[in-house]
Tab-separated table of C-alpha atoms in Angstrom:
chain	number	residue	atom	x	y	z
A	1	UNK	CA	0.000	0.000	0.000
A	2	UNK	CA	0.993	3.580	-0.831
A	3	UNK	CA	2.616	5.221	1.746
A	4	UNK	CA	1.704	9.192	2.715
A	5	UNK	CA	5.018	9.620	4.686
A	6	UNK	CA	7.215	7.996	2.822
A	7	UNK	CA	9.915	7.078	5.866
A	8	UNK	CA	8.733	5.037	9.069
A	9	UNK	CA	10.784	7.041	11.318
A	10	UNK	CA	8.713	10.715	10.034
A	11	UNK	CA	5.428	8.429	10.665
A	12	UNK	CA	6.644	7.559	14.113
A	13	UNK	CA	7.523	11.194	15.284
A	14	UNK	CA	4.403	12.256	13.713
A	15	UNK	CA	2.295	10.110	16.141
A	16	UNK	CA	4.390	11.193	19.055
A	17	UNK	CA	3.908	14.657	17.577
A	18	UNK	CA	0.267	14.469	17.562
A	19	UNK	CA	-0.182	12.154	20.536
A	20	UNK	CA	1.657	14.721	22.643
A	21	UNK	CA	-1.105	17.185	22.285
A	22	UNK	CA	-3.985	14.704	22.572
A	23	UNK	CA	-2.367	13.646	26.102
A	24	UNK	CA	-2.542	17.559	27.105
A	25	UNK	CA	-5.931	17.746	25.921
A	26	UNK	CA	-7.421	14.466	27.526
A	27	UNK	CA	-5.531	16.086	30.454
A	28	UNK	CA	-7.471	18.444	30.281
A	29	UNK	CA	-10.788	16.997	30.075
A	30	UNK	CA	-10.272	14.506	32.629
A	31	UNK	CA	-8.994	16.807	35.451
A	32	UNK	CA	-13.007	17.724	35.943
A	33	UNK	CA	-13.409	13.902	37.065
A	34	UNK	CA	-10.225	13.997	38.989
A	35	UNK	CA	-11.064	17.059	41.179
A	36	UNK	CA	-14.846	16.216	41.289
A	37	UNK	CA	-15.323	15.900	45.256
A	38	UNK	CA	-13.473	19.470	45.541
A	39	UNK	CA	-15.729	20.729	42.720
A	40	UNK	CA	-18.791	19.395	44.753
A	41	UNK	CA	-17.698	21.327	47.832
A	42	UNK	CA	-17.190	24.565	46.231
A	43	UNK	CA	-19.900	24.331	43.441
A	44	UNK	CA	-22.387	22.188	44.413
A	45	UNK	CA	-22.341	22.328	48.563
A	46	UNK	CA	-25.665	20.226	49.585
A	47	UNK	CA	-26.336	18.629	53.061
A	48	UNK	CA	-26.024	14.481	51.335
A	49	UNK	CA	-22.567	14.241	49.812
A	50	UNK	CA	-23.560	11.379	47.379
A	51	UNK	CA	-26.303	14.190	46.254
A	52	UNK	CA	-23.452	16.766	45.882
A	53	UNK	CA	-21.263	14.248	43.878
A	54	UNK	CA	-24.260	13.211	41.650
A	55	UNK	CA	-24.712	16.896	40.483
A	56	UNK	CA	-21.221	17.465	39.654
A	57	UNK	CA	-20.931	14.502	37.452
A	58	UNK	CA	-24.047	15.577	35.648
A	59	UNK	CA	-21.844	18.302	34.888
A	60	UNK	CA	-19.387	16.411	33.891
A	61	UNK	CA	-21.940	14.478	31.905
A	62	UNK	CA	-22.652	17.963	30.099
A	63	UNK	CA	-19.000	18.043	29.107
A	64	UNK	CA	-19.347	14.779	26.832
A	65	UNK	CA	-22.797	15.681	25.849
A	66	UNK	CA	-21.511	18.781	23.522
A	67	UNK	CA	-18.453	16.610	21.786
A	68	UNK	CA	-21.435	15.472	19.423
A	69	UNK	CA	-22.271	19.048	18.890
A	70	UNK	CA	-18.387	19.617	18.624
A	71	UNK	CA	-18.035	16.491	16.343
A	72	UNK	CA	-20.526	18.054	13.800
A	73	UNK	CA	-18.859	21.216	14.098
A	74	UNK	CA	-15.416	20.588	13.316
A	75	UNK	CA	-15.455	17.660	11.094
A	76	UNK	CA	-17.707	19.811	8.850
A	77	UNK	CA	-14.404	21.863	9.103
A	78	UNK	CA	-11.948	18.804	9.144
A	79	UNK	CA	-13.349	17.653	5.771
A	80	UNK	CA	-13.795	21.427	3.914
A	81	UNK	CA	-10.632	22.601	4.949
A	82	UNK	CA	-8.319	20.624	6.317
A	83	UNK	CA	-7.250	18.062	9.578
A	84	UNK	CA	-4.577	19.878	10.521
A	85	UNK	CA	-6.164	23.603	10.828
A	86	UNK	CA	-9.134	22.075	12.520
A	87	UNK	CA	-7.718	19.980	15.335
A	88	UNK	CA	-5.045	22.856	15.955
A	89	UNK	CA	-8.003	25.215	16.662
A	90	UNK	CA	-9.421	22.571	19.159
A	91	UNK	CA	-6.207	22.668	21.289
A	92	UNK	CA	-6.378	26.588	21.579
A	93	UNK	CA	-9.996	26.249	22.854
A	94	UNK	CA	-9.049	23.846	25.183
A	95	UNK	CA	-6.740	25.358	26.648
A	96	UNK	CA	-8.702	28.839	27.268
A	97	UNK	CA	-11.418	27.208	28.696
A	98	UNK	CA	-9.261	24.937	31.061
A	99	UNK	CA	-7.466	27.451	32.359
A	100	UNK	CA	-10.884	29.938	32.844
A	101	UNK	CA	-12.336	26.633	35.321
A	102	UNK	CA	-9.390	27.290	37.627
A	103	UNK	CA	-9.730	30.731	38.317
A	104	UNK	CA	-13.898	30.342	38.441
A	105	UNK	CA	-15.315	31.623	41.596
A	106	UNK	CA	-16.923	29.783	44.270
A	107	UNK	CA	-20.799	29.305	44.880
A	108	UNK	CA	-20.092	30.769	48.526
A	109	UNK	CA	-18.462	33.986	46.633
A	110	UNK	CA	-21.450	34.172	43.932
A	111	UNK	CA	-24.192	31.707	44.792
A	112	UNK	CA	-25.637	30.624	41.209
A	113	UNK	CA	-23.838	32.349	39.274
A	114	UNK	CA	-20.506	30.178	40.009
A	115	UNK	CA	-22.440	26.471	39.005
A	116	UNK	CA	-23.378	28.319	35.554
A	117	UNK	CA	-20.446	29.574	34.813
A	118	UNK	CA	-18.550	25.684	35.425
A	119	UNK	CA	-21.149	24.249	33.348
A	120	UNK	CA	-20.558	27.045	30.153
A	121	UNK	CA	-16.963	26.236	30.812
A	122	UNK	CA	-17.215	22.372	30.512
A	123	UNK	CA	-19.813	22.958	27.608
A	124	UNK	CA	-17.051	24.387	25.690
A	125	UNK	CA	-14.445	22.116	26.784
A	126	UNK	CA	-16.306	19.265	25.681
A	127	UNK	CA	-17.038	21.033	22.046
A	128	UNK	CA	-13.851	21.214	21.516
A	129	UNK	CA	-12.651	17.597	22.443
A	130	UNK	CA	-15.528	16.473	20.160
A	131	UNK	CA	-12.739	17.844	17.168
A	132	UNK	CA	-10.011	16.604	18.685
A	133	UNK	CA	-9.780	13.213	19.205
A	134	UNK	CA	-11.218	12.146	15.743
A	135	UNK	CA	-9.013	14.481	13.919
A	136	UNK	CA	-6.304	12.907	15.921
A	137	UNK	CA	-7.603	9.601	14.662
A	138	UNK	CA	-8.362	10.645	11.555
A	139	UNK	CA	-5.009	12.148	10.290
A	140	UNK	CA	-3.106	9.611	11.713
A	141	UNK	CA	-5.115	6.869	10.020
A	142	UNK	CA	-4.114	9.094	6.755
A	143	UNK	CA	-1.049	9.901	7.015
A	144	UNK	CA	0.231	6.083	7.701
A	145	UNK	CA	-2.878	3.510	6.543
A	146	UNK	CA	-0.423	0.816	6.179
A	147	UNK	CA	0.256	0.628	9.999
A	148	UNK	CA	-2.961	2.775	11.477
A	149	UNK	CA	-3.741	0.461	14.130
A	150	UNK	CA	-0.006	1.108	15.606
A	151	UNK	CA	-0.394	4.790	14.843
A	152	UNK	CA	-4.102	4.790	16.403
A	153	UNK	CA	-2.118	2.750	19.654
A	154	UNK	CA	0.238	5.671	20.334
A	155	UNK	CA	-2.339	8.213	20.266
A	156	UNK	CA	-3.943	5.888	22.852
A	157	UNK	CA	-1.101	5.289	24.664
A	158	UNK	CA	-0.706	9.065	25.466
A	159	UNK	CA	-4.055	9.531	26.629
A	160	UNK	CA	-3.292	6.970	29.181
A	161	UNK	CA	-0.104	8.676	30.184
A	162	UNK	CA	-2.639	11.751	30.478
A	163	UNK	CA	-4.829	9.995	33.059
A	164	UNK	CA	-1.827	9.618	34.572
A	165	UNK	CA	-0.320	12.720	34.195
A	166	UNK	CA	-3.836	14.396	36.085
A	167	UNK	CA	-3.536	11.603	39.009
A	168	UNK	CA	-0.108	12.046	40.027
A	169	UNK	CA	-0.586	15.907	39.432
A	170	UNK	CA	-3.663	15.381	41.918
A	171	UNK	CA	-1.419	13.105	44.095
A	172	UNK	CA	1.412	15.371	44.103
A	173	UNK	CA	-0.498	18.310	45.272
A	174	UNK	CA	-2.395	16.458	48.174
A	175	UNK	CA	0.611	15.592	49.282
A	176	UNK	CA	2.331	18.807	49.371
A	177	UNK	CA	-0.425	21.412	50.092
A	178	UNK	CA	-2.548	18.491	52.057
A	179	UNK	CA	-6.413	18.359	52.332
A	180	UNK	CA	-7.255	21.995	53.942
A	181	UNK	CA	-5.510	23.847	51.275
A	182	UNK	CA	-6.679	21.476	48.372
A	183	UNK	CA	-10.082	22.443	49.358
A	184	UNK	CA	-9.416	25.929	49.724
A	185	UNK	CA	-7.693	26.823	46.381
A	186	UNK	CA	-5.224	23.825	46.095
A	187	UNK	CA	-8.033	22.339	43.654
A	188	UNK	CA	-6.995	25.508	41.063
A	189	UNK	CA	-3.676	24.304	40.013
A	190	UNK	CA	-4.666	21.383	37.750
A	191	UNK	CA	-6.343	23.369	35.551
A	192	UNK	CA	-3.862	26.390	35.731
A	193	UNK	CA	-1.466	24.026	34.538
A	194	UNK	CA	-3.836	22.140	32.035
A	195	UNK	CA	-4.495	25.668	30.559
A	196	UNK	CA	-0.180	26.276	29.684
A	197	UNK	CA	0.275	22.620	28.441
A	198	UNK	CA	-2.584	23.235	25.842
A	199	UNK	CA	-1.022	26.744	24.496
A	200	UNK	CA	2.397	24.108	23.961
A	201	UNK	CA	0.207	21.568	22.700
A	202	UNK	CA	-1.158	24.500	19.973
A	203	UNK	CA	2.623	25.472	19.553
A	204	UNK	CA	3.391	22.004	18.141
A	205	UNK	CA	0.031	21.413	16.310
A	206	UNK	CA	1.077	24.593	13.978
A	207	UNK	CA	4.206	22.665	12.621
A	208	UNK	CA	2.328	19.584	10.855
A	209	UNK	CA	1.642	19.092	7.313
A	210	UNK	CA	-1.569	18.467	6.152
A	211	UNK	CA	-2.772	14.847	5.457
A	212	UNK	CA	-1.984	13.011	2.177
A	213	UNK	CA	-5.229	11.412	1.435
A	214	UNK	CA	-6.830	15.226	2.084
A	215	UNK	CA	-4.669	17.029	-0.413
A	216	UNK	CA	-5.698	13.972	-2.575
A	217	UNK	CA	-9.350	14.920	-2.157
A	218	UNK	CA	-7.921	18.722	-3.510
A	219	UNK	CA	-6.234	17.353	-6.417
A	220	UNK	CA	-9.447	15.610	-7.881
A	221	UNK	CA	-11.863	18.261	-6.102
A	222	UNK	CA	-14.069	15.648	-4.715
A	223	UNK	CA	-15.053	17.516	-1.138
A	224	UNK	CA	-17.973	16.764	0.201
A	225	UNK	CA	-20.055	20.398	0.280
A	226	UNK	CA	-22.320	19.254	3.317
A	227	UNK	CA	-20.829	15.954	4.658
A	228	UNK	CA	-23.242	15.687	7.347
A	229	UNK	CA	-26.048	14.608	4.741
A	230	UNK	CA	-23.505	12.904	2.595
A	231	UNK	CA	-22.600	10.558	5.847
A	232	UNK	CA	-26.497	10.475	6.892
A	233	UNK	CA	-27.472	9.612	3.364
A	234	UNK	CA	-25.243	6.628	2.142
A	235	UNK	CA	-22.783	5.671	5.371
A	236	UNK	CA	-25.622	4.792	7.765
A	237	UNK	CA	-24.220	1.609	8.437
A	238	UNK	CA	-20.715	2.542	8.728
A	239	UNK	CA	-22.086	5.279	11.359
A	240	UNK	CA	-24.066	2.404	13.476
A	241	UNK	CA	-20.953	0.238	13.323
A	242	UNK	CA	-18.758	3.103	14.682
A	243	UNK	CA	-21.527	4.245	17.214
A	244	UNK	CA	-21.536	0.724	18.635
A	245	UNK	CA	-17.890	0.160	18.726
A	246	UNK	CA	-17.508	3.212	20.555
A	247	UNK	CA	-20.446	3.003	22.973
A	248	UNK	CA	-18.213	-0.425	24.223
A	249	UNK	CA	-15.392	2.249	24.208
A	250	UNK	CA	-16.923	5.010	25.803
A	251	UNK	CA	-18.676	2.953	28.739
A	252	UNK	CA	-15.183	0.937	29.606
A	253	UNK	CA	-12.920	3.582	29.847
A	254	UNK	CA	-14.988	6.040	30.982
A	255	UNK	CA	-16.159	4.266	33.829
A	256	UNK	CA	-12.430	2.069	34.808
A	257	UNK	CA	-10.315	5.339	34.098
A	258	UNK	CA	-11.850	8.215	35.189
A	259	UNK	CA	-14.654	7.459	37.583
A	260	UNK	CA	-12.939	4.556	39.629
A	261	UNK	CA	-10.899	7.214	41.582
A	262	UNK	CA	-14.016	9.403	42.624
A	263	UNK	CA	-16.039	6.094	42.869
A	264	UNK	CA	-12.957	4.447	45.736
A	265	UNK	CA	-12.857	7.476	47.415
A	266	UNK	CA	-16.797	8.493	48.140
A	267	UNK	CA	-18.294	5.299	47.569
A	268	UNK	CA	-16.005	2.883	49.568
A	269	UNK	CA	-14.086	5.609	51.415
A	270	UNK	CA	-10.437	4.724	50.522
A	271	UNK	CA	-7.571	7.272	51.220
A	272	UNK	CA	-7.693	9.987	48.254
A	273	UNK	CA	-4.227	10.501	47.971
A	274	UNK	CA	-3.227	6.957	48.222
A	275	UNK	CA	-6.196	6.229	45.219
A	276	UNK	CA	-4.318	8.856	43.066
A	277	UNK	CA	-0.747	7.623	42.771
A	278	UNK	CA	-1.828	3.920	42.568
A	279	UNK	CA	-4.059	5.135	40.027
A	280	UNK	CA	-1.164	7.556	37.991
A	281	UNK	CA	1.559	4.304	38.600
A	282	UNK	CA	-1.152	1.601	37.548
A	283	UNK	CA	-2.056	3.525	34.317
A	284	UNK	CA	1.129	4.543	33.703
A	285	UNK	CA	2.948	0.441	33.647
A	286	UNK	CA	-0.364	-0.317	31.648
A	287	UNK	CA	-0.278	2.300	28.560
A	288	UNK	CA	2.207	0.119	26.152
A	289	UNK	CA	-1.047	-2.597	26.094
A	290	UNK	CA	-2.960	0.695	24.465
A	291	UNK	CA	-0.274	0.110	21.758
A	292	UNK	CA	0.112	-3.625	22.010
A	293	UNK	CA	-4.377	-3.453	21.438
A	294	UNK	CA	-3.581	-0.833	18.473
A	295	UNK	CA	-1.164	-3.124	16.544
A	296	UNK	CA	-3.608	-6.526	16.834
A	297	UNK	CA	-5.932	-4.455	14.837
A	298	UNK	CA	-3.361	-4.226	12.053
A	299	UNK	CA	-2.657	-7.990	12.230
A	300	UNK	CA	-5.613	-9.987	13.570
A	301	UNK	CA	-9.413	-9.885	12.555
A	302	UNK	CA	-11.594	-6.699	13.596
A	303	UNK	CA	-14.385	-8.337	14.147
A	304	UNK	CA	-12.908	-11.181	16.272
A	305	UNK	CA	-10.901	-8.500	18.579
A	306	UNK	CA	-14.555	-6.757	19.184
A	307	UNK	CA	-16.331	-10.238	20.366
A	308	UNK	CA	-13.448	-11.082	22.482
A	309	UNK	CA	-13.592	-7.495	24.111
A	310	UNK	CA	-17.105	-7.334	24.581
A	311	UNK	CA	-17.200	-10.756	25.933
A	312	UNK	CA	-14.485	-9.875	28.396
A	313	UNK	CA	-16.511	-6.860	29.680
A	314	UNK	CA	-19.598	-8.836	29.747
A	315	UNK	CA	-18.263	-11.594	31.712
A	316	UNK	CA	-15.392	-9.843	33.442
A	317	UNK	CA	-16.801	-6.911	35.335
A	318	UNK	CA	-19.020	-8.242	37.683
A	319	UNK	CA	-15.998	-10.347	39.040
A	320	UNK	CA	-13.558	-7.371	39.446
A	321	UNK	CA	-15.836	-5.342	41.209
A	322	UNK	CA	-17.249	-8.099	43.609
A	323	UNK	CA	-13.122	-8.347	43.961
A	324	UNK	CA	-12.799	-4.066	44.528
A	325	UNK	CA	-15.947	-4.236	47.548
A	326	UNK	CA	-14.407	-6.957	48.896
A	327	UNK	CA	-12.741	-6.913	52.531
A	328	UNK	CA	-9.560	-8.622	50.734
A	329	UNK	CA	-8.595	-6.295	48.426
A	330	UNK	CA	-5.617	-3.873	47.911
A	331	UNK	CA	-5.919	-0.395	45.811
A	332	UNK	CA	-3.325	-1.306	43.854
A	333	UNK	CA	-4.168	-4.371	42.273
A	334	UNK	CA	-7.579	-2.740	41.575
A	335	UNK	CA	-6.072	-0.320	39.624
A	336	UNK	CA	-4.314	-2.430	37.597
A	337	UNK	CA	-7.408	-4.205	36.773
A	338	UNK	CA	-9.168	-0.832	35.766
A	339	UNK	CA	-6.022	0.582	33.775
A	340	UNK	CA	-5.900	-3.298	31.862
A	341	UNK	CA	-9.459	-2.578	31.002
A	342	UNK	CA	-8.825	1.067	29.920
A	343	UNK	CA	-5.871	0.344	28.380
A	344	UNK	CA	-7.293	-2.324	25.834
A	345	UNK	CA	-10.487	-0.770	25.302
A	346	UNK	CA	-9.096	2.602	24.018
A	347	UNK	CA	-6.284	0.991	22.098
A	348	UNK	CA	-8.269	-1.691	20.246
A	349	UNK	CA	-11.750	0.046	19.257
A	350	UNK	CA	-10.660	3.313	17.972
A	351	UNK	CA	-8.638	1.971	15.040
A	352	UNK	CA	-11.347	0.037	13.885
A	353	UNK	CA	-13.728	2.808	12.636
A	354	UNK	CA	-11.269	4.945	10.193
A	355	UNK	CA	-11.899	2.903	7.565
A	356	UNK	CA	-15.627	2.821	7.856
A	357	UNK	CA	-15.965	5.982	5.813
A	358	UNK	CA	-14.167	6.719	2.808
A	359	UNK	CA	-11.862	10.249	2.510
A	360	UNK	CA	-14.227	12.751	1.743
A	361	UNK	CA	-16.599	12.358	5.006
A	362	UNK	CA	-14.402	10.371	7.194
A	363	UNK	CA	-13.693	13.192	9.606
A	364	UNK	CA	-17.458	13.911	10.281
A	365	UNK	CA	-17.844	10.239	10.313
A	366	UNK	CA	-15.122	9.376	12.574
A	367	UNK	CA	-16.334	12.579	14.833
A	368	UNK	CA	-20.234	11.475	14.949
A	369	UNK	CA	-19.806	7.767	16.095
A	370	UNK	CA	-16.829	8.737	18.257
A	371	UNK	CA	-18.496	11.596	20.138
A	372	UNK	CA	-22.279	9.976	19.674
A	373	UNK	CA	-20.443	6.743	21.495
A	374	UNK	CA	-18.627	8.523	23.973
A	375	UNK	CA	-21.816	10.790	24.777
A	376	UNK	CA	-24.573	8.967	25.095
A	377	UNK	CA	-22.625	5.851	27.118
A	378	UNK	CA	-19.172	7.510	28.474
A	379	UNK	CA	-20.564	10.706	29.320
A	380	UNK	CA	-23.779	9.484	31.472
A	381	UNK	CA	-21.458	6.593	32.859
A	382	UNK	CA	-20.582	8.066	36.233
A	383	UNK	CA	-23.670	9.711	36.665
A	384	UNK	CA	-25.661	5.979	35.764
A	385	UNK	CA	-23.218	4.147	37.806
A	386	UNK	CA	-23.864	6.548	40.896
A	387	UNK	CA	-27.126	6.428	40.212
A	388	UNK	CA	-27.140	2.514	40.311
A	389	UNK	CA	-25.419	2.753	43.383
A	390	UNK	CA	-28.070	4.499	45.387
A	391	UNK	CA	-31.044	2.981	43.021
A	392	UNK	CA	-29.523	-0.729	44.344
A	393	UNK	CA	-28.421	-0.157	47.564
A	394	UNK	CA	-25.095	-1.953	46.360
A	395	UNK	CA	-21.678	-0.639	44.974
A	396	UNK	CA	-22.150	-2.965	42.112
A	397	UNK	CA	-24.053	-0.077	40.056
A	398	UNK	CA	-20.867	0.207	37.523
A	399	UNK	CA	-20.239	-3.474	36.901
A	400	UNK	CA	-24.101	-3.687	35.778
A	401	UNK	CA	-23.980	-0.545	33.937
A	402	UNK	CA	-20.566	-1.407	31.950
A	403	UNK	CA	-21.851	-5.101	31.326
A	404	UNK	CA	-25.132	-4.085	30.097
A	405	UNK	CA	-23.467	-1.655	27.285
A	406	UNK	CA	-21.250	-4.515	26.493
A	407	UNK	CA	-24.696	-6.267	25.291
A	408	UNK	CA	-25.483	-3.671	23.408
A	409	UNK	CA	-21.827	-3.094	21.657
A	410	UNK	CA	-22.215	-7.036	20.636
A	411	UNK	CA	-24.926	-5.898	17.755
A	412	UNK	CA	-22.120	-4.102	16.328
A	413	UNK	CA	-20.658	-7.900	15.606
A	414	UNK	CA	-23.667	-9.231	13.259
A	415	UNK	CA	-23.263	-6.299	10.583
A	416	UNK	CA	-21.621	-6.398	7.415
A	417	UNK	CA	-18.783	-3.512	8.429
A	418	UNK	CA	-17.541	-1.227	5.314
A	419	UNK	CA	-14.097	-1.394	4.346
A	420	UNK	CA	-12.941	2.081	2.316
A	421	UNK	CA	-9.604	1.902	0.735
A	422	UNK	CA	-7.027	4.207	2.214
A	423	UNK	CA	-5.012	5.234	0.091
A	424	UNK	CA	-4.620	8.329	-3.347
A	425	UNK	CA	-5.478	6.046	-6.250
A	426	UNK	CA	-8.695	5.218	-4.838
A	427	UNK	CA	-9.772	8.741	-4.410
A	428	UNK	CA	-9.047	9.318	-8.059
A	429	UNK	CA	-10.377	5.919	-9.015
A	430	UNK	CA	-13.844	6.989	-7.425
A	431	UNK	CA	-13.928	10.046	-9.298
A	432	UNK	CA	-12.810	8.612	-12.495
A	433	UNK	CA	-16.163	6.026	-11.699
A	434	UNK	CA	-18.455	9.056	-11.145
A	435	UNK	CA	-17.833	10.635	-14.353
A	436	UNK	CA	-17.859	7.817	-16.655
């Protein structure tokens, strides 16, 4: 196959390149989740603390609801003009709006105002992650289709090292400003520092070339004018593949890497700090399977990968968390567990829907069953699984919640999944079709 970088080593600093800022970003995102019971204090104060925790992840929950909105947005913009502009506009967003949450004032300093002002903040943090991630998928599937799974991994890996990157941050500053001051404005620096790795994230976005297979689509002049309607109109099934694929996604990593920590530490009261730097080491030793899940996608059967993945979760779950309520348990072996779960989920699914749509539409299409997926069953998982919790009477509200999407992501196996070339000639072949 054609290659769009012509020497592995430029394709390997390219998805380092591009990874880099996708870590910052997920960073980012994901420091909301981390700082959640500090957010509930100072934004949310109610008399029942699970009632104070369940509004702030509905909050949070508001963050992933806009990627879809996001999605539409930029990979209406990712397909008319361009990966590279788009997802470096993203990063810039980001950043400003991470950045604004730390320096937001309290409800006790301005009653109402302060909860509106976190939730306009995390609506535009999650509109711009809904352009981020699938243009990081999407021009790294493009710019090296011969190994895209392996590319895909990396990205993956450095989200994981993001998770951990926010955990040991949060570790680090219990530990040196301890619980009075992380309550009282220790809770800021996250996102201070979130805000100044997204303007370096931006700084290295500018540098990149465009994507091959894009400047392809300029050569023959074959963009899509609306590719919303051209996606709704003859990709359906590639979208319901994708949105299934990465409702499995969304629910699994969501729910084993960034609401364990708040779920140990309110649910069944384990030591905040201690949760944090098992959590940063755990997914940390456990990013390389992110890669390891990337590159089986380049060399074993899609389809096959998916069954054994949703079986795992299916099966799988319950266990580990009868294991994590257990009295014999240690933090850090559930950790591992969650960042094994994380790791493989995010590494393995991704990959799989970039070739679902063909060049001209495959950003909007990679955005809309990404962000759809993430949405409607990452977004709503730690609200559901808190809900569940209370609901039941029993921590075992996320093990049900998780298993039950991984039902629902098994549909995704009894579809016929489309299989778009990736490569030049087939963008010019399709014209060359049209016209005759």
């Amino acid at each position: 196959m054609p290659r769009c970088i012509t020497a592995p080593s430029e394709q390997y600093k390219l998805a380092l390149a591009v990874s880099m800022g996708g870590m910052l970003e997920l960073y980012d995102f994901l420091i909301y989740a981390l700082m959640a019971s500090y957010l509930a204090d100072n934004f949310f104060p109610a008399s029942d603390q699970v009632t104070s925790l369940l509004v702030t992840f509905a909050t949070f929950a508001v963050g992933y609801l806009s990627r879809p909105l996001g999605g539409l947005f930029f990979g209406h913009l990712g397909d008319r003009l361009g990966r590279k502009k788009t997802f470096t506009l993203t990063i810039s967003m980001m950043a400003l709006t991470t950045a604004l949450m730390g320096c937001l004032p309290t409800y006790h300093q301005v009653g109402i105002l302060a909860p509106i002002l976190l939730i306009l903040c995390r609506l535009f943090q999650g509109f711009s992650l809904g352009g981020e991630l699938p243009g990081a998928i999407t021009y790294l599937g493009e710019s090296a289709p011969q190994r895209q799974g392996m590319m895909i991994g990396i990205l993956f890996l450095a989200l994981m090292v993001g998770i951990s990157l926010g955990t040991f941050v949060h570790g680090l500053l219990n530990q040196a400003l301890g619980p009075e001051t992380m309550a009282s404005w220790g809770w800021r620096v996250p996102f201070w520092i979130g805000g100044l790795l997204g303007l370096l994230s931006y700084q290295i976005r500018k540098r990149f070339e465009e994507s091959g297979l894009f400047m392809a689509l300029d050569q023959v002049r074959q963009r899509s004018s609306i590719p919303l309607l051209i996606l709704l109109k003859q990709h359906r099934r590639g979208l319901l593949c994708g949105l299934l694929l990465m409702a499995l996604c969304g629910s699994t990593v969501t729910v084993f890497g960034v609401y364990m920590p708040s779920y140990l530490t309110t649910m069944l009261g384990l030591p905040k700090g201690d949760v944090a730097w098992h959590t940063a080491v755990a997914f940390l030793i456990l990013s390389p399977f992110s890669l390891l899940a990337g590159l089986c996608t380049d060399l074993i059967n899609k389809k096959l990968l998916a069954a054994c993945l949703a079986l795992a979760v299916i099966f799988l779950t319950v266990p580990a968390f009868q294991y994590f309520i257990s009295d014999d348990t240690h933090i850090r072996r559930m950790m591992m567990i969650c960042g094994l779960f994380a790791a493989i989920a995010s590494g393995l699914l991704p990959p799989m829907i970039i070739r679902l749509f063909p060049t001209e539409v495959r950003y909007t299409g990679v955005a809309t069953s990404y962000n759809f997926g993430f949405a409607l069953f990452g977004g709503l998982a730690p609200f559901s699984s808190t809900f569940l919790v209370q609901f039941t009477g029993t921590n075992m509200g996320p093990a049900f919640y998780v298993s039950g999407v991984g039902i629902v992501g098994l549909i995704a196996l009894f579809i016929a999944w489309p299989n778009y070339p990736m490569r030049t000639e087939s963008i010019v072949d399709n014209v060359v079709a049209e016209k005759s």
